[in-house]
PDB file of C-alpha atoms in Angstrom:
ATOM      1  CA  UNK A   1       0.000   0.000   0.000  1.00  0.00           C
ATOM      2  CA  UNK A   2       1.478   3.373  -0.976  1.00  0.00           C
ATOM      3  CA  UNK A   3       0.787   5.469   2.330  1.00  0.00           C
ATOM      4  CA  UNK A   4       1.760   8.961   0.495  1.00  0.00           C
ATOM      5  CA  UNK A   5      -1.328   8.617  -1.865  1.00  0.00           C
ATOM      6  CA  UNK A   6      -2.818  11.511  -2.323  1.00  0.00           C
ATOM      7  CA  UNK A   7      -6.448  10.065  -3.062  1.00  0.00           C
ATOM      8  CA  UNK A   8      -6.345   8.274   0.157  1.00  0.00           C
ATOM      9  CA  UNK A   9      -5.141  11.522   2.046  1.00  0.00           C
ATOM     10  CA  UNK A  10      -8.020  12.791   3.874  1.00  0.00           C
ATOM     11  CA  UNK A  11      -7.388  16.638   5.246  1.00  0.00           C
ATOM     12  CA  UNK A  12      -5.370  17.583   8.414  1.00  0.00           C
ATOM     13  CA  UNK A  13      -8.227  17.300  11.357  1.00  0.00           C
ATOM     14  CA  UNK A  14      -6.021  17.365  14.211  1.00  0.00           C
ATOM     15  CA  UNK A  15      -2.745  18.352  16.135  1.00  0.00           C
ATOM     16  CA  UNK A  16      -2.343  15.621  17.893  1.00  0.00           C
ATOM     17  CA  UNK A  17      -3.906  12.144  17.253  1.00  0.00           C
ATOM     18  CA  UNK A  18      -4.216   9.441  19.899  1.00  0.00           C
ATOM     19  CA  UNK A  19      -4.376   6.301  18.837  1.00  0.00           C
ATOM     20  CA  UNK A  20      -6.265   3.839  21.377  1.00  0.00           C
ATOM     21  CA  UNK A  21      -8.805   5.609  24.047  1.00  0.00           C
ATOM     22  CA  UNK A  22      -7.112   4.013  27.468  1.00  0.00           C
ATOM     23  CA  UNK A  23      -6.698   5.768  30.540  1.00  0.00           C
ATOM     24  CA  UNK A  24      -3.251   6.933  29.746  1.00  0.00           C
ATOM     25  CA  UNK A  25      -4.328   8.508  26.057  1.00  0.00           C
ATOM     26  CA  UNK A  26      -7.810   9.447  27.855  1.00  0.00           C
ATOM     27  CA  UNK A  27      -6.516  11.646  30.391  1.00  0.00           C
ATOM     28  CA  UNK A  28      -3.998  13.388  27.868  1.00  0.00           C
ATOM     29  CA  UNK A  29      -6.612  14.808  25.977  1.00  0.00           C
ATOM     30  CA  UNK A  30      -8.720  15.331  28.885  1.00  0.00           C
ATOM     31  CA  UNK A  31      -5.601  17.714  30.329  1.00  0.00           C
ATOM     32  CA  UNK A  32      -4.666  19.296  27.105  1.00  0.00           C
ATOM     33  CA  UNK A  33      -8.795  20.491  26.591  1.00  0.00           C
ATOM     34  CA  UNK A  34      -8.023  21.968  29.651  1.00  0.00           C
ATOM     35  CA  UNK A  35      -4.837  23.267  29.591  1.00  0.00           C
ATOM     36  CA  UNK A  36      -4.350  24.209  26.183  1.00  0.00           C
ATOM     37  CA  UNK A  37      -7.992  24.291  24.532  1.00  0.00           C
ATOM     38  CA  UNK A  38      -6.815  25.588  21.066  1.00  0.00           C
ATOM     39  CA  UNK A  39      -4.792  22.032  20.050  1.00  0.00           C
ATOM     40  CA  UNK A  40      -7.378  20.073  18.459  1.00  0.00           C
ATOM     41  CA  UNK A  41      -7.277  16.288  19.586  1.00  0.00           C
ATOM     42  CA  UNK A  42      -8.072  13.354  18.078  1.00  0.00           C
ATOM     43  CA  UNK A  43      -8.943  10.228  20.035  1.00  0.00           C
ATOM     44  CA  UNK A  44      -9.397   6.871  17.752  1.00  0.00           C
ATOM     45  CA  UNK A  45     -10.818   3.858  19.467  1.00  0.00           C
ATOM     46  CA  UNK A  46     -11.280   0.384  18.053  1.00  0.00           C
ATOM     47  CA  UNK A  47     -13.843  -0.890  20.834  1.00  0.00           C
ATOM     48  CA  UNK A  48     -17.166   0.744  21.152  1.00  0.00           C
ATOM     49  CA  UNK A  49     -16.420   2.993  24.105  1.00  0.00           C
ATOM     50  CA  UNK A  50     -13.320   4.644  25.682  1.00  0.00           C
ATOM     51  CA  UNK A  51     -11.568   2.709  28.938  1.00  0.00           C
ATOM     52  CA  UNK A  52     -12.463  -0.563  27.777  1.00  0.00           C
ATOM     53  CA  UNK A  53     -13.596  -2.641  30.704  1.00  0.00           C
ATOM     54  CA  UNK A  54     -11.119  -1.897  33.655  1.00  0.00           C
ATOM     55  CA  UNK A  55     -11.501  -0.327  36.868  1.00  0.00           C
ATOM     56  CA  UNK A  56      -8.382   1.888  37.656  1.00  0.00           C
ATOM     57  CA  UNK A  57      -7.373   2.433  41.800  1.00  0.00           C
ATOM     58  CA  UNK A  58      -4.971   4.569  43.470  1.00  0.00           C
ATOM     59  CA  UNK A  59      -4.309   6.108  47.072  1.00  0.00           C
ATOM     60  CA  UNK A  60      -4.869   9.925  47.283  1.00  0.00           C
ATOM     61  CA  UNK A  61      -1.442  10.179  48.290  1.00  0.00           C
ATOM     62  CA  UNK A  62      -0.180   9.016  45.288  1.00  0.00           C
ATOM     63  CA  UNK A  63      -1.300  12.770  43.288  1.00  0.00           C
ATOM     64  CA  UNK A  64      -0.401  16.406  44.796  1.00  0.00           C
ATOM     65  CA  UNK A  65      -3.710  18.332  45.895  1.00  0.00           C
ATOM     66  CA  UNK A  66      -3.491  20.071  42.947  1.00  0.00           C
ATOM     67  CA  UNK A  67      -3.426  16.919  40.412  1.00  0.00           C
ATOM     68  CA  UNK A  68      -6.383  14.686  42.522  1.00  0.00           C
ATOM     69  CA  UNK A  69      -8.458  17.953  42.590  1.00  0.00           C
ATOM     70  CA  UNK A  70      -8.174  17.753  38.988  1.00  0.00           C
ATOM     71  CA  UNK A  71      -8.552  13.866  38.665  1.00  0.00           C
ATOM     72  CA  UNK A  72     -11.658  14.333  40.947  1.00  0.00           C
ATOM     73  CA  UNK A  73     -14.311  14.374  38.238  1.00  0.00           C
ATOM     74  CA  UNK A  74     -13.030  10.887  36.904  1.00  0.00           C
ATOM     75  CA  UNK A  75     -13.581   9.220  39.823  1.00  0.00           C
ATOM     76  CA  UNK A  76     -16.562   7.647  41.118  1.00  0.00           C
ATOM     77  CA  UNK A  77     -15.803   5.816  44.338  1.00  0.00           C
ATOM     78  CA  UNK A  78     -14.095   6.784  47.715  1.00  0.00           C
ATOM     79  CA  UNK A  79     -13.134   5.911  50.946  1.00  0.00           C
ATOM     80  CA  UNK A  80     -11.219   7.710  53.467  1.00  0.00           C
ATOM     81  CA  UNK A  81      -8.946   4.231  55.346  1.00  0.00           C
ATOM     82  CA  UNK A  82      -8.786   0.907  54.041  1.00  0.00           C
ATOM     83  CA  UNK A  83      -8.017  -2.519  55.302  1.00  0.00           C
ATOM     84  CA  UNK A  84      -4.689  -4.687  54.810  1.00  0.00           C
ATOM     85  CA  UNK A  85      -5.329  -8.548  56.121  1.00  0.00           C
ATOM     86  CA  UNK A  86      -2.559 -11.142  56.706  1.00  0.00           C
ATOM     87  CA  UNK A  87      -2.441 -14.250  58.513  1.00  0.00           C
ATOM     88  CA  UNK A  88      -2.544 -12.779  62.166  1.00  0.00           C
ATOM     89  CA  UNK A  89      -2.622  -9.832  61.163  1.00  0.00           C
ATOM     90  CA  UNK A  90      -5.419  -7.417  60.208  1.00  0.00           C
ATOM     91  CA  UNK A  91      -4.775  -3.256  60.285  1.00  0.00           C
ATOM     92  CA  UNK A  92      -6.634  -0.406  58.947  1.00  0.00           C
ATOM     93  CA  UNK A  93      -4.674   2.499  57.749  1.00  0.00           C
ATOM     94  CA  UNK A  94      -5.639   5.909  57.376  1.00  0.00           C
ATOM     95  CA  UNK A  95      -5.146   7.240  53.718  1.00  0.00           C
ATOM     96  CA  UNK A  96      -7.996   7.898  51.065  1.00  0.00           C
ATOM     97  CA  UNK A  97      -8.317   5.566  48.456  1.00  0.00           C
ATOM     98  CA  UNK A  98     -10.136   6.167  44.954  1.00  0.00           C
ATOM     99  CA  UNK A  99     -11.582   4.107  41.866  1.00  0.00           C
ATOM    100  CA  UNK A 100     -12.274   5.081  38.269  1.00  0.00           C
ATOM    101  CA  UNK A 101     -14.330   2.804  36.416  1.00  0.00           C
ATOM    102  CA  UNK A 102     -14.395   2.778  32.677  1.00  0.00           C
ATOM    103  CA  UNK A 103     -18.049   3.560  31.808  1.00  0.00           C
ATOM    104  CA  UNK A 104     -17.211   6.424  34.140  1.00  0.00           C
ATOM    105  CA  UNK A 105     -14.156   7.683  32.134  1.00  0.00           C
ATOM    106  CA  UNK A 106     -16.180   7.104  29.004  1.00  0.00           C
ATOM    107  CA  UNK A 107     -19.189   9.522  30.043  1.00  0.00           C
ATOM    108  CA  UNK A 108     -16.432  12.334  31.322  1.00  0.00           C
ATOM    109  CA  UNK A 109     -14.579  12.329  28.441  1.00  0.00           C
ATOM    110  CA  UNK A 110     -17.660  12.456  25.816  1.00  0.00           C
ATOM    111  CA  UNK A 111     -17.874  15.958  27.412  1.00  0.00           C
ATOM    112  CA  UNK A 112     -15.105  17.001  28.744  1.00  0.00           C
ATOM    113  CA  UNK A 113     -12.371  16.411  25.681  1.00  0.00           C
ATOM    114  CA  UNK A 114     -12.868  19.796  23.298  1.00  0.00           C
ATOM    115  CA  UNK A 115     -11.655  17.416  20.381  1.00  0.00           C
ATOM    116  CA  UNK A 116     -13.004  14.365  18.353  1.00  0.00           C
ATOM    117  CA  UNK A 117     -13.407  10.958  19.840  1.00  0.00           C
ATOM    118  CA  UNK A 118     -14.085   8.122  17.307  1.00  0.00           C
ATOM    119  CA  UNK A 119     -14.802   4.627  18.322  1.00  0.00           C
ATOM    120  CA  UNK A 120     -15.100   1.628  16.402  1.00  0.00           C
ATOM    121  CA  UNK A 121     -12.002   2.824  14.586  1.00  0.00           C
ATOM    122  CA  UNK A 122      -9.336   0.564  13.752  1.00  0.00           C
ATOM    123  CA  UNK A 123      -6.239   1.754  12.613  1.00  0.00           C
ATOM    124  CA  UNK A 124      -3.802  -0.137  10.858  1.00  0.00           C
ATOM    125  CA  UNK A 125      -0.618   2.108  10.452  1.00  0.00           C
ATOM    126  CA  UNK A 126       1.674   4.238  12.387  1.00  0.00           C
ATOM    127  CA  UNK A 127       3.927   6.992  11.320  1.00  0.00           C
ATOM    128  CA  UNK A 128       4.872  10.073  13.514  1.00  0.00           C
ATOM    129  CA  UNK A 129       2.695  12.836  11.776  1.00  0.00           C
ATOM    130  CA  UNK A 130       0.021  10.189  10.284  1.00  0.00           C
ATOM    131  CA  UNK A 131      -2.315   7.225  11.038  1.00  0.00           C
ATOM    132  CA  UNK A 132      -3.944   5.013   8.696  1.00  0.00           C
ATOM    133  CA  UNK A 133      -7.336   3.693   9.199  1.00  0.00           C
ATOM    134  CA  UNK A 134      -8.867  -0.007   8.122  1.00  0.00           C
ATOM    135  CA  UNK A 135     -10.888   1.533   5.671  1.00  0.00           C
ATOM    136  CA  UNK A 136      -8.153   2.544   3.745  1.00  0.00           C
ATOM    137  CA  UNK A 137      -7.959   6.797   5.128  1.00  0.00           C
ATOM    138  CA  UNK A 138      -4.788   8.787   5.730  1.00  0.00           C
ATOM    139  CA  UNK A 139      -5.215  11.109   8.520  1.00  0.00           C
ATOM    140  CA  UNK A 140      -2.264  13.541   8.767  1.00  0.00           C
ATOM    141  CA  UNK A 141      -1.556  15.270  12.023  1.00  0.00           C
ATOM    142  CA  UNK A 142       1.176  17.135  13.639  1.00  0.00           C
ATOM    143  CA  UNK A 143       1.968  14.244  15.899  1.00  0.00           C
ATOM    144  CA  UNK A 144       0.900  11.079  17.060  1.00  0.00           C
ATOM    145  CA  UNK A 145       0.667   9.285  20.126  1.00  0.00           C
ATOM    146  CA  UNK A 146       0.163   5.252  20.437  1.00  0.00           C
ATOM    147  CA  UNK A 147      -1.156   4.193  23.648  1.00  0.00           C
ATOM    148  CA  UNK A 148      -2.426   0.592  22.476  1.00  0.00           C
ATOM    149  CA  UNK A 149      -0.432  -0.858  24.931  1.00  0.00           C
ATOM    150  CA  UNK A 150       2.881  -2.709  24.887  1.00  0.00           C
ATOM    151  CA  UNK A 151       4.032  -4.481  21.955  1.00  0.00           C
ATOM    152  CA  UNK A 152       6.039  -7.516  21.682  1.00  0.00           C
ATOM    153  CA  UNK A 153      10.270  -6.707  21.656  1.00  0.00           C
ATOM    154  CA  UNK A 154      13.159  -8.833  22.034  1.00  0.00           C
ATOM    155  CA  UNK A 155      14.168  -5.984  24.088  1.00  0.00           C
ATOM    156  CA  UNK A 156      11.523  -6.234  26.918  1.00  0.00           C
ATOM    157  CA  UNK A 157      11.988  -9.158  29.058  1.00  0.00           C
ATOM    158  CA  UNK A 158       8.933  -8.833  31.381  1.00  0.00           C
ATOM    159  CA  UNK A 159       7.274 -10.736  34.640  1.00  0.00           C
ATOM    160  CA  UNK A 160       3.720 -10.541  35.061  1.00  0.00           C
ATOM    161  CA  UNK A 161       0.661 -10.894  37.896  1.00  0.00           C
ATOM    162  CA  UNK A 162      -2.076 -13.100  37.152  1.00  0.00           C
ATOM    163  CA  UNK A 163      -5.363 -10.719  38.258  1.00  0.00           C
ATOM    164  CA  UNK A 164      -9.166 -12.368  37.977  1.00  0.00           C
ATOM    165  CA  UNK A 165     -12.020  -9.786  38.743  1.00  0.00           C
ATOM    166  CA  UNK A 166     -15.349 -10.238  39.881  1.00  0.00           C
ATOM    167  CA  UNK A 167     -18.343  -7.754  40.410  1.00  0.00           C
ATOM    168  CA  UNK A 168     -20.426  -9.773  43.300  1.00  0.00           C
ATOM    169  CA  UNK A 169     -23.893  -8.336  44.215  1.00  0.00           C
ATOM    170  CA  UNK A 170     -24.757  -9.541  47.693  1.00  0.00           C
ATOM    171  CA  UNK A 171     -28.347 -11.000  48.207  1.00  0.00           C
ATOM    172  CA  UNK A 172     -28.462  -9.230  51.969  1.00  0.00           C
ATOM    173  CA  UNK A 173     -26.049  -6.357  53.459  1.00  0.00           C
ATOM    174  CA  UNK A 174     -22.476  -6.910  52.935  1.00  0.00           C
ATOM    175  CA  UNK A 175     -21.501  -3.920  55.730  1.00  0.00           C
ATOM    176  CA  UNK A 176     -18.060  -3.794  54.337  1.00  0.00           C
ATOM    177  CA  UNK A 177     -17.172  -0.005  54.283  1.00  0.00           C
ATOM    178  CA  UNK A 178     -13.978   0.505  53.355  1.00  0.00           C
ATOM    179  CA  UNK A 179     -11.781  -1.575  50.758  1.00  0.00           C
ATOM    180  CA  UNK A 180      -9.481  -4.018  51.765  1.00  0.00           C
ATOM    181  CA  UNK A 181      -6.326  -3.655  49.678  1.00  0.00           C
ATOM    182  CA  UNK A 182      -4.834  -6.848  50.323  1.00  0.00           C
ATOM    183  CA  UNK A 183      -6.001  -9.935  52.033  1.00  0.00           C
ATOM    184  CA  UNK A 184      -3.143 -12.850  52.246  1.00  0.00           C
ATOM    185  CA  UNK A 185      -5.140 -14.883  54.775  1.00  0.00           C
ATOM    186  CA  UNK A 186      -6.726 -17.030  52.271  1.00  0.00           C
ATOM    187  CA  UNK A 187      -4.288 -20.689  50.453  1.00  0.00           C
ATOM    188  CA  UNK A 188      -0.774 -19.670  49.578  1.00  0.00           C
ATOM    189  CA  UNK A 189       0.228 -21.956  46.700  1.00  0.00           C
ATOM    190  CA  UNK A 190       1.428 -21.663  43.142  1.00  0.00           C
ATOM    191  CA  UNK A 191       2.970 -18.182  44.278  1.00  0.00           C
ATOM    192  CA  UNK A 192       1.945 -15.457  46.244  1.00  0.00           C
ATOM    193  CA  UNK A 193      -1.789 -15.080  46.522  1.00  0.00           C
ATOM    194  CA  UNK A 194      -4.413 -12.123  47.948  1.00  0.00           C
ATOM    195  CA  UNK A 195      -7.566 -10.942  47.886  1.00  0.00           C
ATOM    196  CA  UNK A 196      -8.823  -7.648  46.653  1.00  0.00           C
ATOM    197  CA  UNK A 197     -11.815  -6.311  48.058  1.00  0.00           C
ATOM    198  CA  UNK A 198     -13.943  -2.345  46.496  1.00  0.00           C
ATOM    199  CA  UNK A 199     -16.876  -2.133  48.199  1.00  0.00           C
ATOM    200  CA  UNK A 200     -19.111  -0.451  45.169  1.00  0.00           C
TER     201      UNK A 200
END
């Protein structure tokens, strides 16, 4: 395919295109609507909405007061202390703790990023200052960033943690109030192995 074809060029919609809507490409444009409202930004998307299906955590310590003021309209759950458990142990530590799910980031970002966001997009190829789409489309940009995610390289040699998630609705009152970041009281086998409990 000859990429420079002019019939397949389609006209310069954006500054910056973002190929993949995760968190990480999410909150750039999300910053830069803010921040700097005249760069247009494209987001493209290949799944139907933006996030995928994830729910993202982190400990209010982890941001300045300036950065989780900002973050605050992404979140949607939060505690104020939250539970560790091992065996003979149990302790609950002061310390908020926050979740973003990723219908939430979806709905945000549908109104909050001042450029285009187009789902059900796949794109194909990569160049610095151009994408090309499935159907064949050039988009030309001033720069590109890909946040699909790692891709395979001899020069990554990487570990990884196995992570299953369940949403559980309880059939009566659950009365846990707080989340429980880590519980190692249950089986240790096949490597280490805990629990992790957000009480929606």
């Amino acid at each position: 395919m000859n990429f420079d074809s002019t019939a397949m060029m389609e006209r310069m919609r954006a500054d910056l295109i973002l190929v993949g809507g995760g968190l990480a490409n999410t909150l750039i444009a999300l910053r830069l609507s803010v921040a700097l409202p005249e760069i247009k930004v494209m987001i493209l998307e290949q799944g139907d909405a933006l996030g995928g299906n994830h729910t993202w955590s982190f400990h209010g310590a982890d941001l300045t007061a300036a950065q989780l003021n900002w973050i605050k309209p992404l979140v949607q759950y939060s505690w104020r202390d939250y539970d560790v458990k091992f065996p003979g142990r149990k302790r609950t530590l002061k310390g908020s703790y926050h979740s973003i799910t990723s219908e939430h980031l979806d709905s945000v970002a549908r109104s909050g990023v001042s450029g285009t966001i187009k789902t059900n997009t796949e794109v194909t190829h990569i160049a610095p200052e151009s994408v090309v789409l499935a159907n064949g489309s050039r988009l030309a940009t001033r720069a590109v960033i890909d946040g699909r995610g790692p891709q395979a390289s001899p020069h990554l040699d990487v570990r990884f943690q196995k992570f299953v998630g369940r949403i559980v609705r309880t059939a009566k009152p659950h009365y846990v109030t707080r989340p429980i970041i880590m519980d190692a009281t249950g089986t240790q086998d096949d490597g280490y192995r805990f629990f992790y409990t957000l009480p929606f």
